[in-house]
PDB file of C-alpha atoms in Angstrom:
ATOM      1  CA  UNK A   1     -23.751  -9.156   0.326  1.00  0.00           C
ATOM      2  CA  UNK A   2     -26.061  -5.850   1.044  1.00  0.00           C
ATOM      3  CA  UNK A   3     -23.730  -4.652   3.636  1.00  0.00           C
ATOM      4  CA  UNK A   4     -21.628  -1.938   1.996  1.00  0.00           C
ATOM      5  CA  UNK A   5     -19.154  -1.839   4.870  1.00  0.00           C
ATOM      6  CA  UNK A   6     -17.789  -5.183   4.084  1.00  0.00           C
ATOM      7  CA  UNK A   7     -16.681  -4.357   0.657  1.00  0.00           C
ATOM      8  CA  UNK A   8     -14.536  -1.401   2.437  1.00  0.00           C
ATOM      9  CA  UNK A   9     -11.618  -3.943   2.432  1.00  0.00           C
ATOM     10  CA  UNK A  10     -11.451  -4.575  -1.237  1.00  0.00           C
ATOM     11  CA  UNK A  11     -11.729  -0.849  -2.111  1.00  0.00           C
ATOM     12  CA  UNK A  12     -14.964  -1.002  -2.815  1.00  0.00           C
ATOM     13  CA  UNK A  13     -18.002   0.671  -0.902  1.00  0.00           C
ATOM     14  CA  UNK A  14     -18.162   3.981   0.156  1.00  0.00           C
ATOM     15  CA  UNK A  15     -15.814   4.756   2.945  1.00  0.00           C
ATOM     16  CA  UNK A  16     -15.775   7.715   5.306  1.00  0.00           C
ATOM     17  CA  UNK A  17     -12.789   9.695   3.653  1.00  0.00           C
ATOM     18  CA  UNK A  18     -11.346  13.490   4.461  1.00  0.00           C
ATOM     19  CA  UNK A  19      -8.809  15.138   2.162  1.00  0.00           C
ATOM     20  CA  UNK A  20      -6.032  15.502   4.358  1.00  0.00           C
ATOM     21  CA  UNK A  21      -3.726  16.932   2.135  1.00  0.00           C
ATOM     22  CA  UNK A  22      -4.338  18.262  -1.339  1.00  0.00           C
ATOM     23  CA  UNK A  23      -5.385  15.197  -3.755  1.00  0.00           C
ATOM     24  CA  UNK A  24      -4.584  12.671  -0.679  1.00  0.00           C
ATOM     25  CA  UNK A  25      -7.786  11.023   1.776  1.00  0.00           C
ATOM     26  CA  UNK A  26      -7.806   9.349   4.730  1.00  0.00           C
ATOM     27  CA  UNK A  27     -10.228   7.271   7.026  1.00  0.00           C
ATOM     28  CA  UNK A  28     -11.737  10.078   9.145  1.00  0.00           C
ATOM     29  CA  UNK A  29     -10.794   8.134  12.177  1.00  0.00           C
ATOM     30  CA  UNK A  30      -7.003   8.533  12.032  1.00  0.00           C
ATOM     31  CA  UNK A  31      -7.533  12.099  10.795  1.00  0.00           C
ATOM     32  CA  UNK A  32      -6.649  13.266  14.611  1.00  0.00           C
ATOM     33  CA  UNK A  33      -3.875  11.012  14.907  1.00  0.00           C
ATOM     34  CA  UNK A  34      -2.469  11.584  11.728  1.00  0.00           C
ATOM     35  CA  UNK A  35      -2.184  15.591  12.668  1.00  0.00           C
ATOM     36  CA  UNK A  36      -0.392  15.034  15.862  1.00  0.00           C
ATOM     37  CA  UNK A  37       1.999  13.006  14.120  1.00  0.00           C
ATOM     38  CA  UNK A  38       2.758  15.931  11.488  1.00  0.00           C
ATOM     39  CA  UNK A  39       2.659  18.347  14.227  1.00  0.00           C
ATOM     40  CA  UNK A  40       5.639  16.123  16.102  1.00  0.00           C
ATOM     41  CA  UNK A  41       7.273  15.666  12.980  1.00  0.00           C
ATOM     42  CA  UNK A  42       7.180  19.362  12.023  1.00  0.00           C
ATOM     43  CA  UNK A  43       8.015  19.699  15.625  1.00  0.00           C
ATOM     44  CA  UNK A  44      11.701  18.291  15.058  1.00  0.00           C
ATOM     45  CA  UNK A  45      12.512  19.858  11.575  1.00  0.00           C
ATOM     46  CA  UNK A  46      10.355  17.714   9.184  1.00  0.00           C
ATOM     47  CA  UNK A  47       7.551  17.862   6.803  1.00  0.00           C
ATOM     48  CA  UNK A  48       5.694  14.889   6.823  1.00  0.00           C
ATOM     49  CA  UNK A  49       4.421  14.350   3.382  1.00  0.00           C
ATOM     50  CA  UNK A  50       1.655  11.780   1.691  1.00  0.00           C
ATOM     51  CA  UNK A  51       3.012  10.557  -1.510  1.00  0.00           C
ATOM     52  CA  UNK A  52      -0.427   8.170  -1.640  1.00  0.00           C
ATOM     53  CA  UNK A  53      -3.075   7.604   0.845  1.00  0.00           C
ATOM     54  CA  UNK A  54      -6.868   6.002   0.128  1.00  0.00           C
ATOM     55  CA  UNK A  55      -6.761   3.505  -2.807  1.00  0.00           C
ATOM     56  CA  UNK A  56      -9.950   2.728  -4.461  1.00  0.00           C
ATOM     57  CA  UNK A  57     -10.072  -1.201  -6.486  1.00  0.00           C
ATOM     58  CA  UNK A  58     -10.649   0.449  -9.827  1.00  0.00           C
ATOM     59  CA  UNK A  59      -6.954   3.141  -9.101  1.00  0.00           C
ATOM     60  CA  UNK A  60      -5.019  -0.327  -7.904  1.00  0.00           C
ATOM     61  CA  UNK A  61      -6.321  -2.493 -10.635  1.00  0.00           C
ATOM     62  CA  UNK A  62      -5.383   0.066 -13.106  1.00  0.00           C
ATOM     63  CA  UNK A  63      -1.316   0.491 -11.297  1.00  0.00           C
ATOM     64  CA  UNK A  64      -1.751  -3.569 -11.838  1.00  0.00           C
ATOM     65  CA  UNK A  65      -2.876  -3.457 -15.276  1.00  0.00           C
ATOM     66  CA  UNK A  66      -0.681  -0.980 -16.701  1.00  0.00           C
ATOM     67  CA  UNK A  67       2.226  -2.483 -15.143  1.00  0.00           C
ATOM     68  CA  UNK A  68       1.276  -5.726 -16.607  1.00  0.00           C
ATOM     69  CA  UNK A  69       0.760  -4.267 -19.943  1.00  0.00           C
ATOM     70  CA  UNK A  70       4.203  -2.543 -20.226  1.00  0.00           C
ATOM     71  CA  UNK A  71       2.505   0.983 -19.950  1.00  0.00           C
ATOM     72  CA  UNK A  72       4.388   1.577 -16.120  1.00  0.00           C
ATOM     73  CA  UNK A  73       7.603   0.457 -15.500  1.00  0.00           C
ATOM     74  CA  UNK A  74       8.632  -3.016 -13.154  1.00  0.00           C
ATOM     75  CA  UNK A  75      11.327  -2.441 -10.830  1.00  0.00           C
ATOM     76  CA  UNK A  76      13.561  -5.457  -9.491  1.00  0.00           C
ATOM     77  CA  UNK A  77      14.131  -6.337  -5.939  1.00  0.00           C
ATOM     78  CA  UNK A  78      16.938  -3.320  -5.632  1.00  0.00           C
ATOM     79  CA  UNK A  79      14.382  -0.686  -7.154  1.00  0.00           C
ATOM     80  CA  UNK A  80      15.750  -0.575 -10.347  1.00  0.00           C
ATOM     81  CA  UNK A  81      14.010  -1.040 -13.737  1.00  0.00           C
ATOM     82  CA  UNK A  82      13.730  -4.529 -15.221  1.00  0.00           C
ATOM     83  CA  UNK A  83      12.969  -6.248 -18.686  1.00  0.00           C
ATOM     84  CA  UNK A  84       9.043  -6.985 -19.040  1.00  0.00           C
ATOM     85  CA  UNK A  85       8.489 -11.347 -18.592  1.00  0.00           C
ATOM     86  CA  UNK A  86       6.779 -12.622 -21.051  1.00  0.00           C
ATOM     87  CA  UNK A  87       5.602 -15.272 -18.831  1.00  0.00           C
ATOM     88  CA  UNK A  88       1.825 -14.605 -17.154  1.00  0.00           C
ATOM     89  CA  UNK A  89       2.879 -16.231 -14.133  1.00  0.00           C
ATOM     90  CA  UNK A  90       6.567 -14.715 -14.264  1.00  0.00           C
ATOM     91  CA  UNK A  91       5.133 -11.410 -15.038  1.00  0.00           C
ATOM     92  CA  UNK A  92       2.630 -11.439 -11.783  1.00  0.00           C
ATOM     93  CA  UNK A  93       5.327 -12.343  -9.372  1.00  0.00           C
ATOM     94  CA  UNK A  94       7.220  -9.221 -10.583  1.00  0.00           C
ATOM     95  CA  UNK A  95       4.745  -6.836 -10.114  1.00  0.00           C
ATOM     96  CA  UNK A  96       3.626  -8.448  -6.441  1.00  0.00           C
ATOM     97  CA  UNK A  97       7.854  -7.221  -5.908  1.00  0.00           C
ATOM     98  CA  UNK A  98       6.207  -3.447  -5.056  1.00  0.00           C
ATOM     99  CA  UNK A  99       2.720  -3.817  -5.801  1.00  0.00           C
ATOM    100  CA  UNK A 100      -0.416  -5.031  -3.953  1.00  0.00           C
ATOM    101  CA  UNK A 101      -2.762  -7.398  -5.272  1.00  0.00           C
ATOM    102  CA  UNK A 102      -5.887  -5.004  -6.671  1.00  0.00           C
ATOM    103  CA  UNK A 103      -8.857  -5.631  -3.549  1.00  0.00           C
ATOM    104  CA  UNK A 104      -5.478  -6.396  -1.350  1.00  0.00           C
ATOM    105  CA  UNK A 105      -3.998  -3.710  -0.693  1.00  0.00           C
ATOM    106  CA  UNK A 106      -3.545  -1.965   2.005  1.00  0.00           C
ATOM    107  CA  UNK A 107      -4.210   1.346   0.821  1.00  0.00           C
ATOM    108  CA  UNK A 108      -7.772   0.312  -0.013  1.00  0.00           C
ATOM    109  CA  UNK A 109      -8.000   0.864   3.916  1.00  0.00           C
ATOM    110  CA  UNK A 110      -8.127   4.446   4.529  1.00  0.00           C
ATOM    111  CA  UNK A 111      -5.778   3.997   7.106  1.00  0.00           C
ATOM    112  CA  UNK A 112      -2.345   3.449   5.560  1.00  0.00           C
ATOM    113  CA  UNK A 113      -0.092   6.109   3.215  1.00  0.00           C
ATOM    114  CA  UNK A 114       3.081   6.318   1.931  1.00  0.00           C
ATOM    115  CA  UNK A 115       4.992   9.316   3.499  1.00  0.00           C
ATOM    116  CA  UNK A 116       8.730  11.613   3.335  1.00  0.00           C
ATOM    117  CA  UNK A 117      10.049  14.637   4.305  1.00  0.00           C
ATOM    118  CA  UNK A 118       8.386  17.018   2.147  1.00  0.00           C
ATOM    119  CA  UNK A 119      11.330  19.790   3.278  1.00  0.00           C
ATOM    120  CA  UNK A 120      14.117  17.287   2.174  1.00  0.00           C
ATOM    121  CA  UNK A 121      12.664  17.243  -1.261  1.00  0.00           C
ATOM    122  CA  UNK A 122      15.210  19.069  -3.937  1.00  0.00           C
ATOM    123  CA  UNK A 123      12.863  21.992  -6.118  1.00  0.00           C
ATOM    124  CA  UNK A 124      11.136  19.923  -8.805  1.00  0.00           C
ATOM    125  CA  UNK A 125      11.948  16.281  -7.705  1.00  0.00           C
ATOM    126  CA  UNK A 126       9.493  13.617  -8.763  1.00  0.00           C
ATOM    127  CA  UNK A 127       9.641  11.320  -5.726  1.00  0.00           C
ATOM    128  CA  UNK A 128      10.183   7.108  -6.210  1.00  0.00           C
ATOM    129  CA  UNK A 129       9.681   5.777  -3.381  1.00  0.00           C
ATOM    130  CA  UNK A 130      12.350   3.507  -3.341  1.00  0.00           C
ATOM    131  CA  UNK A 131      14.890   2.185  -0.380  1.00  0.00           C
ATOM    132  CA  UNK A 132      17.466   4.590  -2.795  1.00  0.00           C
ATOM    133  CA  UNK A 133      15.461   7.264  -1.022  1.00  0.00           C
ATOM    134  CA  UNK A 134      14.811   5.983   2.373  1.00  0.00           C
ATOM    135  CA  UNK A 135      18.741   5.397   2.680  1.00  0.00           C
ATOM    136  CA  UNK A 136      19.619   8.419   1.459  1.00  0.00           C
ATOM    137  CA  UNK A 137      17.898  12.082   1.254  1.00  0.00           C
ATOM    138  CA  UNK A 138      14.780  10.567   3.762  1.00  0.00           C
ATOM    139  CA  UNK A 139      17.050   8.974   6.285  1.00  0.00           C
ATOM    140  CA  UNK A 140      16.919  11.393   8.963  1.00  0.00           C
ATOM    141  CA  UNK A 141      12.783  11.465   8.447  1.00  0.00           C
ATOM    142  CA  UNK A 142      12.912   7.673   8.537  1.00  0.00           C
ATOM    143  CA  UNK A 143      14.994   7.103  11.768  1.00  0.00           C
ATOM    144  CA  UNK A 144      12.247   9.877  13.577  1.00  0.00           C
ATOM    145  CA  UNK A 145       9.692   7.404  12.936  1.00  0.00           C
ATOM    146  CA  UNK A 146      11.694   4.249  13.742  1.00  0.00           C
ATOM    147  CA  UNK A 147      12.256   6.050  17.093  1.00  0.00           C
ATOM    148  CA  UNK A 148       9.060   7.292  17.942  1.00  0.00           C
ATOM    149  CA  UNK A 149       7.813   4.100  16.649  1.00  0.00           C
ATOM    150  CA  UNK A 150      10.098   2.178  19.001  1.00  0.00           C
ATOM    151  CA  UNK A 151       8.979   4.428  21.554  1.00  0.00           C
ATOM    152  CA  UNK A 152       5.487   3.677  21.217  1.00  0.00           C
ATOM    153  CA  UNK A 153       4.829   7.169  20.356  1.00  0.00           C
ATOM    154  CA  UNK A 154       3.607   7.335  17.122  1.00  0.00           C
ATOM    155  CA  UNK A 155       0.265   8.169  17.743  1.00  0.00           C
ATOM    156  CA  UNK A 156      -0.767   4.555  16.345  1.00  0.00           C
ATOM    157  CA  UNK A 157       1.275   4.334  13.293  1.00  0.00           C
ATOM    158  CA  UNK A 158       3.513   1.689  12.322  1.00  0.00           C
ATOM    159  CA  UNK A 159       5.221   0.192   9.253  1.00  0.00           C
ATOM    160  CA  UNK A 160       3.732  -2.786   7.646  1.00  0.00           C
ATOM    161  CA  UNK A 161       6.205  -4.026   5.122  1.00  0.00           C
ATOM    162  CA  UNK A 162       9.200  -4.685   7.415  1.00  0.00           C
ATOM    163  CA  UNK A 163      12.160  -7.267   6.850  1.00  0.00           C
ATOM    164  CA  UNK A 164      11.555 -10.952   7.739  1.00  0.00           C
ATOM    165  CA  UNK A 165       7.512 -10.481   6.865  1.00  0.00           C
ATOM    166  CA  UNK A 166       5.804 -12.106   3.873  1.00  0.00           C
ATOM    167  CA  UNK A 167       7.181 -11.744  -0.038  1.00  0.00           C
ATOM    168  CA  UNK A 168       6.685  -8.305  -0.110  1.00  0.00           C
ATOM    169  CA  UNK A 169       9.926  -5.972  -0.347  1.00  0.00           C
ATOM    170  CA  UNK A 170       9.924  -3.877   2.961  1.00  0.00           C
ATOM    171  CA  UNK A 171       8.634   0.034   2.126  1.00  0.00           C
ATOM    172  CA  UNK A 172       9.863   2.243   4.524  1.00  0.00           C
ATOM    173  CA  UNK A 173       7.997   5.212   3.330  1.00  0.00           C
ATOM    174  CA  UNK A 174       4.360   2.951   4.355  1.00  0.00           C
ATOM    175  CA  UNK A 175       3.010   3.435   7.460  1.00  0.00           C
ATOM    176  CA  UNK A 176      -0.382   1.797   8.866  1.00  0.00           C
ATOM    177  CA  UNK A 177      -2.744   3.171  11.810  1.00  0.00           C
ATOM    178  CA  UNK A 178      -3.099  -0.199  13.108  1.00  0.00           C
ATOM    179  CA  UNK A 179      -6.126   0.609  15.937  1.00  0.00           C
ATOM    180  CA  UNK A 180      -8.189   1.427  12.731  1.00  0.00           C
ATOM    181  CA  UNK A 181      -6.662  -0.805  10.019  1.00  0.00           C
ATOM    182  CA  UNK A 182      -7.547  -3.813  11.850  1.00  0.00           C
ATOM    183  CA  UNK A 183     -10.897  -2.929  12.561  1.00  0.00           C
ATOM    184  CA  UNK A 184     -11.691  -2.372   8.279  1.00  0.00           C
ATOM    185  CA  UNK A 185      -9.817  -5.855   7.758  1.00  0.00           C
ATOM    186  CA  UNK A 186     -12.239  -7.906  10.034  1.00  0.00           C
ATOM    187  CA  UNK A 187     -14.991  -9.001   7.493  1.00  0.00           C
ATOM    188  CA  UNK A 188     -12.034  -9.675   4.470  1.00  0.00           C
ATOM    189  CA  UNK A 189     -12.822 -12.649   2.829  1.00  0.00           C
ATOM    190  CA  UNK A 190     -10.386 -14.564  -0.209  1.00  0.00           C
ATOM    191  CA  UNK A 191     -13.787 -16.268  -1.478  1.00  0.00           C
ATOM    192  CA  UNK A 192     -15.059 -12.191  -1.707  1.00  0.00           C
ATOM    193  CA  UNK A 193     -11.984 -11.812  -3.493  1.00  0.00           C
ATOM    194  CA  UNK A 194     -11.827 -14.579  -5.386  1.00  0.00           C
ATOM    195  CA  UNK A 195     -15.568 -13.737  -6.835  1.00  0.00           C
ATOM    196  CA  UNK A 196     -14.296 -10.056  -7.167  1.00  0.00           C
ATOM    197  CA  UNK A 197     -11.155 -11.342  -9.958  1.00  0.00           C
ATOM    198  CA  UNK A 198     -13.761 -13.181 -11.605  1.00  0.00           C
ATOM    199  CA  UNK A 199     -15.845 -10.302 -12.587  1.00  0.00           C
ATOM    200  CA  UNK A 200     -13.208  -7.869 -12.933  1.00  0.00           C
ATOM    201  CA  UNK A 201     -10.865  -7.169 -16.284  1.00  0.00           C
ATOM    202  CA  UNK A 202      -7.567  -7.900 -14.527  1.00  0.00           C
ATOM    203  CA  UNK A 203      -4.161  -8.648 -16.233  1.00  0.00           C
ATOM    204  CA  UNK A 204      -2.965 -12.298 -15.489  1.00  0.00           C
ATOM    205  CA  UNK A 205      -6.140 -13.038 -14.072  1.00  0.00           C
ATOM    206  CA  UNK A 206      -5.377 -16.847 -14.920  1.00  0.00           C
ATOM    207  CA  UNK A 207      -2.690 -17.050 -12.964  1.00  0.00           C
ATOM    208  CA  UNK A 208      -3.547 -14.891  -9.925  1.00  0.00           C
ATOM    209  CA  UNK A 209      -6.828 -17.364  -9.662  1.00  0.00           C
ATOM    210  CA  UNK A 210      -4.839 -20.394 -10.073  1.00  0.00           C
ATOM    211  CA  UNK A 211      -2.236 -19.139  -7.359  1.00  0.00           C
ATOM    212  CA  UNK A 212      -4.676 -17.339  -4.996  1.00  0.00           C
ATOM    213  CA  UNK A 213      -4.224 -19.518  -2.051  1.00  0.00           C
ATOM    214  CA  UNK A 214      -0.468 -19.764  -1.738  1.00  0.00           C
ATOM    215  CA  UNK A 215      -0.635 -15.370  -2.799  1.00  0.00           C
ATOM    216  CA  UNK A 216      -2.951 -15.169   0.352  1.00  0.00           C
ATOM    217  CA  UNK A 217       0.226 -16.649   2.773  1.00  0.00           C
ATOM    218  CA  UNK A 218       2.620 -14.875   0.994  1.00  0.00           C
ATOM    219  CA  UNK A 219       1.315 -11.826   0.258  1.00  0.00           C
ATOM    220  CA  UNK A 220      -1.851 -10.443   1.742  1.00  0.00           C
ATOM    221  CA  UNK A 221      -2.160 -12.331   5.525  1.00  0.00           C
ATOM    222  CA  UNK A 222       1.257 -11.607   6.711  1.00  0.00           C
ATOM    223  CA  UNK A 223       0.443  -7.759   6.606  1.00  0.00           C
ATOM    224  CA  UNK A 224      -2.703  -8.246   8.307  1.00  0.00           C
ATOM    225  CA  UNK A 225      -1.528  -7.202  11.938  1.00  0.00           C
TER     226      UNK A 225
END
C-alpha cells in the first residue's frame, strides 16, 4: 500500500494538520468550521475548549498500553476507578469502556476532539472528562451544543458516542465534523488493521486478534456515520 492517504485512518501517514489551539491539531478542513463554532459558543457566554484533538497510532497505542500495564488508571462504566483484571481478555474489554482501539479511533481522524467550557473551569482544575462533568460544572456548555446540534446549526459537528450506539460509553465532551470524518474513513480496512496489530507491540494483542471481528460490530463500525 504506497498510497499514504489510506493509512490516514489508522493514524498513520502524514495528515494535513493546523494547531488550533496550543498543543491541540486539527484536519485543516474543519479549521473554518471549527472557528465559527467557538465564535457562537463564545457568542453565548462560553469558551469552547479542546481537551484532545489529532491522535497519532503510536499516542493511542501508548493510552492502550499503559492502561493495560497498570501505569494509567481504568475507570468503570460510572467513571470511577476500578481494580486492574488479571484476565487478557477481561482486561481489554475494560479499557474498550473509554478507550478506542489503537488505529480505531476516532481521533486518529483529524476531525474529532474532545471539548468544555474552558470559562467554567475552577483555577487549577485538571479536567476528567467524565459524565461527573458533563452533568455537572459543563452542563450549560453541553445543552448549547445539544441545541444547536438539534438545530442543525453546528457548523457540521456532532457527537459520536451517543446512548443506544455500539459498546462504547456515550462521551459527551466528543464531537465529530462528520462532512470531513467520513470522507478520511472511506479506504478503512479491518484486514489493514488486522496486519497493523500484527506488527505492532500492543498489550493483549492475543486477544484483540482473536476477537477482532465481533470488536469491529461493537466497537469501531457503529461510530462510523
Amino acid at each position: 500500500m504506497t498510497d499514504m492517504s489510506q493509512l490516514l485512518p489508522y493514524g498513520l501517514g502524514t495528515p494535513d494538520l493546523v494547531e488550533f489551539q496550543p498543543g491541540y491539531f486539527v484536519d485543516r478542513e474543519i479549521v473554518g468550521d471549527l472557528q465559527l463554532l467557538a465564535q457562537e459558543a463564545a457568542a453565548n457566554g462560553f469558551e469552547l475548549r479542546l481537551e484532545s484533538a489529532y491522535r497519532s497510532f503510536e499516542k493511542q497505542l501508548s493510552i492502550w498500553n499503559r492502561k493495560a500495564r497498570g501505569e494509567l488508571k481504568l475507570l468503570n462504566e460510572n467513571g470511577e476507578p476500578m481494580e486492574h483484571p488479571k484476565d487478557e481478555e477481561e482486561l481489554m474489554y475494560a479499557i474498550l469502556t473509554w478507550s478506542a482501539l489503537p488505529g480505531a479511533s476516532r481521533h486518529h481522524l483529524g476531525t474529532d476532539i474532545d471539548v468544555v467550557d474552558g470559562a467554567a473551569c475552577p483555577e487549577g482544575y485538571e479536567v476528567q472528562l467524565t459524565p461527573a462533568e458533563c452533568e455537572g460544572m459543563f452542563a450549560k456548555f453541553h445543552a448549547f451544543l445539544t441545541a444547536r446540534m438539534e438545530a442543525g446549526e453546528s457548523f457540521g459537528f456532532s457527537r459520536v458516542f451517543v446512548p443506544g450506539r455500539g459498546k462504547i460509553k456515550p462521551e459527551g465532551w466528543h464531537i465529530a465534523h462528520l462532512p470531513t470524518s467520513r470522507k478520511r474513513l472511506e479506504h478503512f480496512s479491518l484486514d489493514v488493521l488486522r496486519n497493523i496489530y500484527e506488527r505492532s507491540d500492543m498489550e493483549c494483542k492475543r486477544a484483540v486478534l482473536a476477537n477482532l471481528p465481533q470488536l469491529a460490530e461493537e466497537y469501531i463500525y457503529p461510530y462510523f456515520v
